[in-house]
Each structure stands twice: as C-alpha cells, then as structure tokens.
C-alpha cells in the first residue's frame, strides 16, 4: 500500500515538474527570439517630487509581449534571461531603448529628467560594461547625467570588482541608485566607500508603514542616513495617501508608486505628463513626433 502511494505521489510530482519544465523550456526558446522579433517593450514609471508633485525622473521597466501568452512581467523572464545569458542582449536593448526614448523626449521639449534603468547581476559584472554604456550614450546622444543605473546591494558584494566599475561610471557622469534598499546584505561601510547617488527604499518597508512601528523606524532612519551621507532617497511602492503623508512628514522628497502612477507605455507618459510641453511644441509648430 505504502509503496503504491509513494509511487502515485512520485508520478504526481513528476507531472507537475514536467509541466514546469516544459513551460520553462518553451519560454526559454521563445525568449531567444524575443529581441529580434521586437517583442520587448519598455514601460516607464514616473518618479515624483512630494512637495511640488512634479515628475523628477522615470524608471524604465521591461515587458515582454509574448505572441500567445500576453504581456509578461520581468519577474517571469528576467531570471531565465539571467540564467541563460540572454540578459546581455535584453539588457543592451533595454539600455539603448531607454536612452533613445529619453533623448527623443528631451529633443521634443519634454522635461529634462533622467531615466533609471535596472541592471542585473550578470550585466553589472560584464567586463566591458562601462565601455558599452559609453557607446550607447554616444549613439543615442543622451548626456551621461541623464542616465541612472539601478543596482542592488548584493551586486556590490564583490567589492574589488564593484569599486572599480562604480568609480568609472561615476567619473563618466552616470548615476548609480541602490534598488530595493534595506532588503540586501550590504554593509553600511559600502555606502561611504562607493559613489552611490540615491537610495531606493524597498516597497516591503512601505506597505504597512501607517501601522507598523518597526517599518516607520527603519524608513525614518534610512531617510535621515541618506541625508547625512549627502545622498538622495526615494521611496518605492507608495499606494495610499497615508503612506505618502508619512513620507512627507519624514522629509522624503521623492516617491514612486501606484498612488501616483503605474508604469506606462511611452505614449501614455507623453499624454498624461507631457501635455503642456506638447501644446507648447505645437504652438511653435515643431510637433512632438516619433523618430
Ligand atoms: P524594481 O526595479 O524594484 O521595480 C519596481 C517594481 O515595483 C516594478 O515591478 C513596478 O511595477 C512595481 N511597483 C511600482 N510601484 C508599485 C506600487 O505602488 N505597488 C506595487 N505593488 N508595485 C509597484 P515590475 O515592473 O514587475 O518589475 C519587477 C522587477 O523586475 C524590478 O523591480 C526589477 O528588479 C526587474 N526589472 C524590471 N525591468 C528590468 C530590466 O529592464 N532589466 C533588469 N535586469 N531587471 C528589470
Ligand atoms: Mg528598479
Ligand atoms: Mg525596487
Ligand atoms: Mg527589484
């Protein structure tokens, strides 16, 4: 009896595993063609100044318009891209497209704000990273200080490597943000050692912030630490007025979250946020045109 159950259990598991494996193999093989077939899209999430409600930046977030599975979020395919090395192509496309779009917006009279682009671990440790970022900026014409690269704390763990990369990027004028700050393992001494421009407080500290005293203490401490270290600080994942109020009371001047805007396709960013610029351009009969 026991043996039989065990066998059924095994069969059940291997069926589930097979399904996962099949989906994974299918996605992997589709992902190999995604860049060439133009299936990747960038969405942009506005970053807002709390006092003035003006847009002070946008984060580029990649999406994959799969031919029959619909719009897939990066959580589904970035890990596969990382494991397989496809992240090099996807990462290059993402950087190019984000810089191209931002330069196009600048040229058309949009606000002179930076674009943030997420780097994955393998990309960050790519030996020619600085060189290829330099090339992309040259190609697209975007000035280096309008590009911010988001890395996570764990990427800085190999201090010998990251010191050099971060210093080169900094000297070149590209800015570095620490994404998901507070969830990683970085030692605080890294913060003074590396040229970090901005801390992004992770969403997990924000979700319960109106009720949870520990989260309140952590967030208030990060904000104050950033100020003392002369870094900028932005809170991620603001969904409610209550969360916004807490952050404003604690002098956090930048926020990003659904409360203000979800990530949007480029045309919707233009329509929702650049309307005055677009009108101004129209009256000069220049037009807000796509290249
Ligand atoms: P992230 O860089 O921390 O990006 C923030 C994520 O939180 C985004 O999810 C965004 O849509 C979501 N978000 C923003 N505001 C809110 C909010 O108020 N509430 C909630 N619940 N969520 C909010 P998304 O776009 O699914 O991206 C997930 C992660 O995938 C990103 O986390 C980033 O680590 C990675 N990713 C996205 N685009 C790229 C890319 O181009 N390259 C690489 N390497 N990674 C990327
Ligand atoms: Mg990010
Ligand atoms: Mg984050
Ligand atoms: Mg993240």
mmCIF file of C-alpha atoms and ligand atoms in Angstrom:
data_model
loop_
_atom_site.group_PDB
_atom_site.id
_atom_site.type_symbol
_atom_site.label_atom_id
_atom_site.label_comp_id
_atom_site.label_asym_id
_atom_site.label_seq_id
_atom_site.Cartn_x
_atom_site.Cartn_y
_atom_site.Cartn_z
ATOM 1 C CA UNK A 1 0.000 0.000 0.000
ATOM 2 C CA UNK A 2 2.662 2.415 1.114
ATOM 3 C CA UNK A 3 4.717 1.660 -1.913
ATOM 4 C CA UNK A 4 1.760 2.302 -4.185
ATOM 5 C CA UNK A 5 1.014 5.704 -2.579
ATOM 6 C CA UNK A 6 4.621 6.587 -2.819
ATOM 7 C CA UNK A 7 4.597 5.767 -6.470
ATOM 8 C CA UNK A 8 1.462 7.837 -7.115
ATOM 9 C CA UNK A 9 2.984 10.695 -5.187
ATOM 10 C CA UNK A 10 6.061 10.429 -7.334
ATOM 11 C CA UNK A 11 4.008 10.381 -10.509
ATOM 12 C CA UNK A 12 2.053 13.422 -9.360
ATOM 13 C CA UNK A 13 5.222 15.318 -8.624
ATOM 14 C CA UNK A 14 6.931 14.411 -11.842
ATOM 15 C CA UNK A 15 3.844 15.542 -13.753
ATOM 16 C CA UNK A 16 3.922 18.953 -12.059
ATOM 17 C CA UNK A 17 7.666 19.134 -12.578
ATOM 18 C CA UNK A 18 7.265 18.196 -16.232
ATOM 19 C CA UNK A 19 4.728 20.967 -16.726
ATOM 20 C CA UNK A 20 7.018 23.499 -15.112
ATOM 21 C CA UNK A 21 9.949 22.251 -17.091
ATOM 22 C CA UNK A 22 8.001 22.341 -20.347
ATOM 23 C CA UNK A 23 6.807 25.888 -19.735
ATOM 24 C CA UNK A 24 10.310 26.892 -18.821
ATOM 25 C CA UNK A 25 11.834 25.290 -21.942
ATOM 26 C CA UNK A 26 9.145 26.897 -24.090
ATOM 27 C CA UNK A 27 9.705 30.344 -22.563
ATOM 28 C CA UNK A 28 13.446 29.991 -22.898
ATOM 29 C CA UNK A 29 13.262 29.141 -26.576
ATOM 30 C CA UNK A 30 10.739 31.948 -27.225
ATOM 31 C CA UNK A 31 12.899 34.396 -25.288
ATOM 32 C CA UNK A 32 15.816 33.645 -27.579
ATOM 33 C CA UNK A 33 13.809 35.178 -30.430
ATOM 34 C CA UNK A 34 12.096 37.939 -28.471
ATOM 35 C CA UNK A 35 14.662 40.675 -29.070
ATOM 36 C CA UNK A 36 14.949 40.038 -32.814
ATOM 37 C CA UNK A 37 11.181 39.839 -33.175
ATOM 38 C CA UNK A 38 10.750 43.168 -31.407
ATOM 39 C CA UNK A 39 8.595 41.698 -28.663
ATOM 40 C CA UNK A 40 10.156 43.621 -25.787
ATOM 41 C CA UNK A 41 8.618 46.884 -24.638
ATOM 42 C CA UNK A 42 9.619 49.459 -22.089
ATOM 43 C CA UNK A 43 7.125 50.893 -19.656
ATOM 44 C CA UNK A 44 8.015 53.991 -17.678
ATOM 45 C CA UNK A 45 7.004 54.749 -14.118
ATOM 46 C CA UNK A 46 7.140 58.409 -13.102
ATOM 47 C CA UNK A 47 9.121 59.417 -10.036
ATOM 48 C CA UNK A 48 7.524 62.321 -8.252
ATOM 49 C CA UNK A 49 8.700 65.128 -6.003
ATOM 50 C CA UNK A 50 6.428 65.110 -2.973
ATOM 51 C CA UNK A 51 6.318 68.882 -2.435
ATOM 52 C CA UNK A 52 5.571 70.057 -5.962
ATOM 53 C CA UNK A 53 4.121 66.869 -7.446
ATOM 54 C CA UNK A 54 6.408 67.387 -10.414
ATOM 55 C CA UNK A 55 7.968 64.479 -12.250
ATOM 56 C CA UNK A 56 11.669 64.280 -11.480
ATOM 57 C CA UNK A 57 12.511 61.068 -13.315
ATOM 58 C CA UNK A 58 11.166 57.847 -14.795
ATOM 59 C CA UNK A 59 12.157 54.245 -14.225
ATOM 60 C CA UNK A 60 12.227 52.063 -17.329
ATOM 61 C CA UNK A 61 10.666 48.648 -16.668
ATOM 62 C CA UNK A 62 10.838 45.963 -19.325
ATOM 63 C CA UNK A 63 7.828 43.922 -20.512
ATOM 64 C CA UNK A 64 7.619 41.067 -22.981
ATOM 65 C CA UNK A 65 4.664 40.988 -25.354
ATOM 66 C CA UNK A 66 4.646 37.227 -25.878
ATOM 67 C CA UNK A 67 2.978 36.127 -29.149
ATOM 68 C CA UNK A 68 0.369 33.996 -27.345
ATOM 69 C CA UNK A 69 0.840 34.441 -23.592
ATOM 70 C CA UNK A 70 0.136 38.165 -23.461
ATOM 71 C CA UNK A 71 2.165 40.811 -21.658
ATOM 72 C CA UNK A 72 4.687 39.135 -19.367
ATOM 73 C CA UNK A 73 6.290 40.896 -16.404
ATOM 74 C CA UNK A 74 10.046 40.895 -15.831
ATOM 75 C CA UNK A 75 9.667 38.652 -12.790
ATOM 76 C CA UNK A 76 8.734 35.848 -15.218
ATOM 77 C CA UNK A 77 11.528 36.163 -17.764
ATOM 78 C CA UNK A 78 14.436 38.148 -16.286
ATOM 79 C CA UNK A 79 15.504 35.187 -14.103
ATOM 80 C CA UNK A 80 15.520 32.956 -17.223
ATOM 81 C CA UNK A 81 17.445 35.613 -19.114
ATOM 82 C CA UNK A 82 19.971 35.787 -16.279
ATOM 83 C CA UNK A 83 20.481 32.022 -16.138
ATOM 84 C CA UNK A 84 20.849 31.589 -19.882
ATOM 85 C CA UNK A 85 22.930 34.668 -20.607
ATOM 86 C CA UNK A 86 20.159 36.130 -22.783
ATOM 87 C CA UNK A 87 20.278 39.047 -20.354
ATOM 88 C CA UNK A 88 23.204 40.514 -22.325
ATOM 89 C CA UNK A 89 21.032 41.050 -25.414
ATOM 90 C CA UNK A 90 17.964 42.042 -23.429
ATOM 91 C CA UNK A 91 19.991 44.381 -21.241
ATOM 92 C CA UNK A 92 21.588 46.048 -24.254
ATOM 93 C CA UNK A 93 18.224 46.520 -25.908
ATOM 94 C CA UNK A 94 16.746 47.946 -22.702
ATOM 95 C CA UNK A 95 19.575 50.439 -22.200
ATOM 96 C CA UNK A 96 19.512 51.513 -25.838
ATOM 97 C CA UNK A 97 15.760 51.949 -25.943
ATOM 98 C CA UNK A 98 15.585 53.815 -22.613
ATOM 99 C CA UNK A 99 18.349 56.226 -23.671
ATOM 100 C CA UNK A 100 16.871 56.677 -27.148
ATOM 101 C CA UNK A 101 13.410 57.417 -25.751
ATOM 102 C CA UNK A 102 14.678 59.846 -23.148
ATOM 103 C CA UNK A 103 16.751 61.732 -25.719
ATOM 104 C CA UNK A 104 13.731 61.873 -28.022
ATOM 105 C CA UNK A 105 11.633 63.351 -25.190
ATOM 106 C CA UNK A 106 14.339 65.892 -24.410
ATOM 107 C CA UNK A 107 14.579 66.915 -28.059
ATOM 108 C CA UNK A 108 10.824 67.288 -28.352
ATOM 109 C CA UNK A 109 10.670 69.680 -25.431
ATOM 110 C CA UNK A 110 9.780 67.212 -22.697
ATOM 111 C CA UNK A 111 11.103 67.770 -19.183
ATOM 112 C CA UNK A 112 14.882 67.416 -18.773
ATOM 113 C CA UNK A 113 14.691 64.472 -16.396
ATOM 114 C CA UNK A 114 16.803 61.319 -16.124
ATOM 115 C CA UNK A 115 15.828 57.752 -16.925
ATOM 116 C CA UNK A 116 16.620 54.917 -14.495
ATOM 117 C CA UNK A 117 17.498 51.522 -15.907
ATOM 118 C CA UNK A 118 17.770 48.317 -13.865
ATOM 119 C CA UNK A 119 20.952 46.314 -14.257
ATOM 120 C CA UNK A 120 21.042 42.634 -13.489
ATOM 121 C CA UNK A 121 23.942 41.000 -11.770
ATOM 122 C CA UNK A 122 25.496 39.435 -14.861
ATOM 123 C CA UNK A 123 25.264 42.700 -16.761
ATOM 124 C CA UNK A 124 26.909 44.577 -13.934
ATOM 125 C CA UNK A 125 29.821 42.166 -13.919
ATOM 126 C CA UNK A 126 30.197 42.180 -17.696
ATOM 127 C CA UNK A 127 33.809 43.118 -18.336
ATOM 128 C CA UNK A 128 33.048 45.762 -20.961
ATOM 129 C CA UNK A 129 30.087 47.333 -19.125
ATOM 130 C CA UNK A 130 31.476 50.854 -18.888
ATOM 131 C CA UNK A 131 32.648 50.806 -22.483
ATOM 132 C CA UNK A 132 29.335 49.646 -23.832
ATOM 133 C CA UNK A 133 27.351 52.132 -21.780
ATOM 134 C CA UNK A 134 29.603 54.831 -23.177
ATOM 135 C CA UNK A 135 28.820 53.604 -26.695
ATOM 136 C CA UNK A 136 25.074 53.573 -26.102
ATOM 137 C CA UNK A 137 25.170 57.130 -24.766
ATOM 138 C CA UNK A 138 27.212 58.245 -27.749
ATOM 139 C CA UNK A 139 24.880 56.520 -30.223
ATOM 140 C CA UNK A 140 21.732 57.935 -28.687
ATOM 141 C CA UNK A 141 23.143 61.343 -27.803
ATOM 142 C CA UNK A 142 21.880 61.193 -24.228
ATOM 143 C CA UNK A 143 24.140 63.052 -21.796
ATOM 144 C CA UNK A 144 25.553 60.709 -19.117
ATOM 145 C CA UNK A 145 23.978 62.566 -16.174
ATOM 146 C CA UNK A 146 20.514 61.752 -17.567
ATOM 147 C CA UNK A 147 21.166 58.030 -17.086
ATOM 148 C CA UNK A 148 20.796 56.343 -13.709
ATOM 149 C CA UNK A 149 21.660 52.703 -13.254
ATOM 150 C CA UNK A 150 19.835 50.741 -10.579
ATOM 151 C CA UNK A 151 21.831 48.010 -8.915
ATOM 152 C CA UNK A 152 21.097 46.008 -5.775
ATOM 153 C CA UNK A 153 23.157 45.704 -2.635
ATOM 154 C CA UNK A 154 24.187 42.138 -3.386
ATOM 155 C CA UNK A 155 25.867 43.241 -6.625
ATOM 156 C CA UNK A 156 28.365 45.274 -4.623
ATOM 157 C CA UNK A 157 29.396 42.285 -2.509
ATOM 158 C CA UNK A 158 32.452 41.646 -4.617
ATOM 159 C CA UNK A 159 33.959 44.919 -3.501
ATOM 160 C CA UNK A 160 37.150 44.646 -5.530
ATOM 161 C CA UNK A 161 35.198 44.459 -8.774
ATOM 162 C CA UNK A 162 32.410 46.863 -7.952
ATOM 163 C CA UNK A 163 34.632 49.657 -6.635
ATOM 164 C CA UNK A 164 36.334 49.871 -9.995
ATOM 165 C CA UNK A 165 33.144 49.685 -12.085
ATOM 166 C CA UNK A 166 31.281 52.184 -9.934
ATOM 167 C CA UNK A 167 34.168 54.619 -9.924
ATOM 168 C CA UNK A 168 34.476 54.519 -13.706
ATOM 169 C CA UNK A 169 30.747 55.047 -14.177
ATOM 170 C CA UNK A 170 30.767 57.871 -11.659
ATOM 171 C CA UNK A 171 33.712 59.592 -13.343
ATOM 172 C CA UNK A 172 31.919 59.288 -16.625
ATOM 173 C CA UNK A 173 28.896 61.030 -15.125
ATOM 174 C CA UNK A 174 26.378 58.183 -14.948
ATOM 175 C CA UNK A 175 24.473 57.979 -11.656
ATOM 176 C CA UNK A 176 24.007 54.905 -9.501
ATOM 177 C CA UNK A 177 20.967 54.060 -7.374
ATOM 178 C CA UNK A 178 20.752 51.263 -4.827
ATOM 179 C CA UNK A 179 17.475 49.480 -5.602
ATOM 180 C CA UNK A 180 15.388 47.544 -3.056
ATOM 181 C CA UNK A 181 17.500 49.159 -0.347
ATOM 182 C CA UNK A 182 17.225 47.520 3.046
ATOM 183 C CA UNK A 183 16.496 44.017 1.768
ATOM 184 C CA UNK A 184 20.054 43.032 0.835
ATOM 185 C CA UNK A 185 23.197 42.248 2.744
ATOM 186 C CA UNK A 186 25.372 45.267 2.101
ATOM 187 C CA UNK A 187 27.414 46.573 4.954
ATOM 188 C CA UNK A 188 26.830 50.215 5.769
ATOM 189 C CA UNK A 189 30.502 50.938 5.206
ATOM 190 C CA UNK A 190 29.890 50.287 1.491
ATOM 191 C CA UNK A 191 27.704 53.357 1.414
ATOM 192 C CA UNK A 192 30.566 55.717 2.091
ATOM 193 C CA UNK A 193 33.038 53.685 0.062
ATOM 194 C CA UNK A 194 31.090 53.721 -3.200
ATOM 195 C CA UNK A 195 29.826 56.690 -5.210
ATOM 196 C CA UNK A 196 26.127 55.937 -4.689
ATOM 197 C CA UNK A 197 23.828 58.739 -5.795
ATOM 198 C CA UNK A 198 20.481 57.537 -4.464
ATOM 199 C CA UNK A 199 18.893 55.000 -2.125
ATOM 200 C CA UNK A 200 15.599 53.453 -3.167
ATOM 201 C CA UNK A 201 13.713 52.317 -0.072
ATOM 202 C CA UNK A 202 12.200 48.929 -0.823
ATOM 203 C CA UNK A 203 8.442 48.578 -1.120
ATOM 204 C CA UNK A 204 8.350 45.959 1.646
ATOM 205 C CA UNK A 205 9.045 48.673 4.248
ATOM 206 C CA UNK A 206 6.315 50.899 2.839
ATOM 207 C CA UNK A 207 3.300 48.583 2.569
ATOM 208 C CA UNK A 208 2.482 48.594 6.333
ATOM 209 C CA UNK A 209 4.104 51.862 7.191
ATOM 210 C CA UNK A 210 1.000 53.551 8.547
ATOM 211 C CA UNK A 211 0.621 50.793 11.189
ATOM 212 C CA UNK A 212 3.976 49.127 11.733
ATOM 213 C CA UNK A 213 6.279 50.932 14.176
ATOM 214 C CA UNK A 214 9.376 48.972 13.093
ATOM 215 C CA UNK A 215 8.861 49.888 9.451
ATOM 216 C CA UNK A 216 8.368 53.504 10.484
ATOM 217 C CA UNK A 217 11.645 53.452 12.402
ATOM 218 C CA UNK A 218 13.541 51.777 9.558
ATOM 219 C CA UNK A 219 12.244 54.153 6.898
ATOM 220 C CA UNK A 220 12.819 57.273 9.010
ATOM 221 C CA UNK A 221 16.360 56.045 9.697
ATOM 222 C CA UNK A 222 17.152 55.387 6.030
ATOM 223 C CA UNK A 223 15.871 58.856 5.079
ATOM 224 C CA UNK A 224 17.970 60.527 7.734
ATOM 225 C CA UNK A 225 21.041 58.428 6.941
ATOM 226 C CA UNK A 226 20.763 59.309 3.256
ATOM 227 C CA UNK A 227 20.581 62.988 4.096
ATOM 228 C CA UNK A 228 23.659 62.795 6.313
ATOM 229 C CA UNK A 229 25.575 60.912 3.625
ATOM 230 C CA UNK A 230 24.538 63.524 1.045
ATOM 231 C CA UNK A 231 22.584 61.003 -0.966
ATOM 232 C CA UNK A 232 19.166 61.288 -2.484
ATOM 233 C CA UNK A 233 16.451 58.962 -1.274
ATOM 234 C CA UNK A 234 13.276 57.754 -2.946
ATOM 235 C CA UNK A 235 10.534 55.517 -1.552
ATOM 236 C CA UNK A 236 9.112 52.776 -3.780
ATOM 237 C CA UNK A 237 5.630 51.279 -3.837
ATOM 238 C CA UNK A 238 3.535 54.152 -2.489
ATOM 239 C CA UNK A 239 -0.090 53.135 -2.959
ATOM 240 C CA UNK A 240 -2.016 55.269 -0.462
ATOM 241 C CA UNK A 241 -2.364 58.809 0.812
ATOM 242 C CA UNK A 242 -1.473 57.584 4.306
ATOM 243 C CA UNK A 243 1.868 56.245 3.112
ATOM 244 C CA UNK A 244 2.563 59.475 1.239
ATOM 245 C CA UNK A 245 1.735 61.523 4.353
ATOM 246 C CA UNK A 246 4.149 59.525 6.496
ATOM 247 C CA UNK A 247 6.941 60.027 3.968
ATOM 248 C CA UNK A 248 6.294 63.747 3.624
ATOM 249 C CA UNK A 249 6.259 64.163 7.411
ATOM 250 C CA UNK A 250 9.637 62.444 7.460
ATOM 251 C CA UNK A 251 11.076 64.654 4.731
ATOM 252 C CA UNK A 252 11.284 62.059 1.992
ATOM 253 C CA UNK A 253 11.130 64.215 -1.091
ATOM 254 C CA UNK A 254 10.819 61.624 -3.813
ATOM 255 C CA UNK A 255 8.321 58.832 -4.304
ATOM 256 C CA UNK A 256 7.405 56.225 -6.866
ATOM 257 C CA UNK A 257 4.263 54.135 -6.737
ATOM 258 C CA UNK A 258 0.799 53.278 -7.981
ATOM 259 C CA UNK A 259 -0.664 56.099 -5.866
ATOM 260 C CA UNK A 260 0.778 58.481 -8.373
ATOM 261 C CA UNK A 261 1.131 56.317 -11.467
ATOM 262 C CA UNK A 262 1.641 52.763 -12.595
ATOM 263 C CA UNK A 263 4.371 52.063 -15.141
ATOM 264 C CA UNK A 264 3.014 53.265 -18.514
ATOM 265 C CA UNK A 265 3.867 52.809 -22.197
ATOM 266 C CA UNK A 266 5.807 55.776 -23.619
ATOM 267 C CA UNK A 267 2.784 57.272 -25.429
ATOM 268 C CA UNK A 268 0.770 57.273 -22.218
ATOM 269 C CA UNK A 269 3.570 59.025 -20.336
ATOM 270 C CA UNK A 270 3.530 61.687 -23.034
ATOM 271 C CA UNK A 271 -0.249 62.020 -22.935
ATOM 272 C CA UNK A 272 -0.553 62.089 -19.165
ATOM 273 C CA UNK A 273 2.529 64.025 -18.136
ATOM 274 C CA UNK A 274 3.908 65.995 -21.072
ATOM 275 C CA UNK A 275 0.674 67.641 -22.211
ATOM 276 C CA UNK A 276 1.790 71.226 -21.508
ATOM 277 C CA UNK A 277 5.081 70.613 -23.304
ATOM 278 C CA UNK A 278 3.308 69.027 -26.217
ATOM 279 C CA UNK A 279 0.976 72.047 -26.507
ATOM 280 C CA UNK A 280 3.900 74.424 -26.275
ATOM 281 C CA UNK A 281 5.662 72.497 -29.011
ATOM 282 C CA UNK A 282 2.538 72.531 -31.165
ATOM 283 C CA UNK A 283 2.191 76.267 -30.891
ATOM 284 C CA UNK A 284 5.755 76.515 -32.127
ATOM 285 C CA UNK A 285 4.636 74.102 -34.851
ATOM 286 C CA UNK A 286 7.538 71.793 -34.152
ATOM 287 C CA UNK A 287 5.385 68.878 -33.074
ATOM 288 C CA UNK A 288 6.039 66.019 -30.703
ATOM 289 C CA UNK A 289 6.967 63.475 -33.305
ATOM 290 C CA UNK A 290 8.393 59.989 -33.177
ATOM 291 C CA UNK A 291 11.671 59.454 -34.919
HETATM 292 P P1 LIG B 1 12.200 47.139 -9.244
HETATM 293 O O1 LIG B 1 13.334 47.691 -10.008
HETATM 294 O O2 LIG B 1 12.266 47.242 -7.771
HETATM 295 O O3 LIG B 1 10.910 47.862 -9.835
HETATM 296 C C1 LIG B 1 9.789 48.212 -9.096
HETATM 297 C C2 LIG B 1 8.672 47.202 -9.293
HETATM 298 O O4 LIG B 1 7.606 47.530 -8.403
HETATM 299 C C3 LIG B 1 8.063 47.232 -10.687
HETATM 300 O O5 LIG B 1 7.607 45.919 -10.988
HETATM 301 C C4 LIG B 1 6.889 48.167 -10.503
HETATM 302 O O6 LIG B 1 5.858 47.980 -11.456
HETATM 303 C C5 LIG B 1 6.430 47.784 -9.129
HETATM 304 N N1 LIG B 1 5.714 48.852 -8.457
HETATM 305 C C6 LIG B 1 5.891 50.181 -8.581
HETATM 306 N N2 LIG B 1 5.058 50.869 -7.791
HETATM 307 C C7 LIG B 1 4.318 49.949 -7.137
HETATM 308 C C8 LIG B 1 3.267 50.039 -6.151
HETATM 309 O O7 LIG B 1 2.837 51.102 -5.728
HETATM 310 N N3 LIG B 1 2.755 48.854 -5.686
HETATM 311 C C9 LIG B 1 3.201 47.651 -6.137
HETATM 312 N N4 LIG B 1 2.639 46.559 -5.626
HETATM 313 N N5 LIG B 1 4.205 47.536 -7.056
HETATM 314 C C10 LIG B 1 4.748 48.672 -7.536
HETATM 315 P P2 LIG B 1 7.967 45.197 -12.370
HETATM 316 O O8 LIG B 1 7.886 46.170 -13.496
HETATM 317 O O9 LIG B 1 7.165 43.956 -12.438
HETATM 318 O O10 LIG B 1 9.489 44.838 -12.197
HETATM 319 C C11 LIG B 1 9.903 43.907 -11.245
HETATM 320 C C12 LIG B 1 11.399 43.836 -11.158
HETATM 321 O O11 LIG B 1 11.966 43.332 -12.376
HETATM 322 C C13 LIG B 1 12.048 45.200 -10.963
HETATM 323 O O12 LIG B 1 11.993 45.577 -9.619
HETATM 324 C C14 LIG B 1 13.454 44.923 -11.449
HETATM 325 O O13 LIG B 1 14.220 44.344 -10.422
HETATM 326 C C15 LIG B 1 13.227 43.902 -12.548
HETATM 327 N N6 LIG B 1 13.302 44.591 -13.849
HETATM 328 C C16 LIG B 1 12.386 45.353 -14.481
HETATM 329 N N7 LIG B 1 12.839 45.823 -15.657
HETATM 330 C C17 LIG B 1 14.110 45.355 -15.778
HETATM 331 C C18 LIG B 1 15.139 45.494 -16.781
HETATM 332 O O14 LIG B 1 14.983 46.177 -17.791
HETATM 333 N N8 LIG B 1 16.310 44.836 -16.547
HETATM 334 C C19 LIG B 1 16.512 44.100 -15.416
HETATM 335 N N9 LIG B 1 17.713 43.496 -15.263
HETATM 336 N N10 LIG B 1 15.590 43.960 -14.467
HETATM 337 C C20 LIG B 1 14.395 44.565 -14.642
HETATM 338 MG MG1 LIG B 2 14.396 49.302 -10.041
HETATM 339 MG MG1 LIG B 3 12.960 48.211 -6.251
HETATM 340 MG MG1 LIG B 4 13.972 44.625 -7.732
#
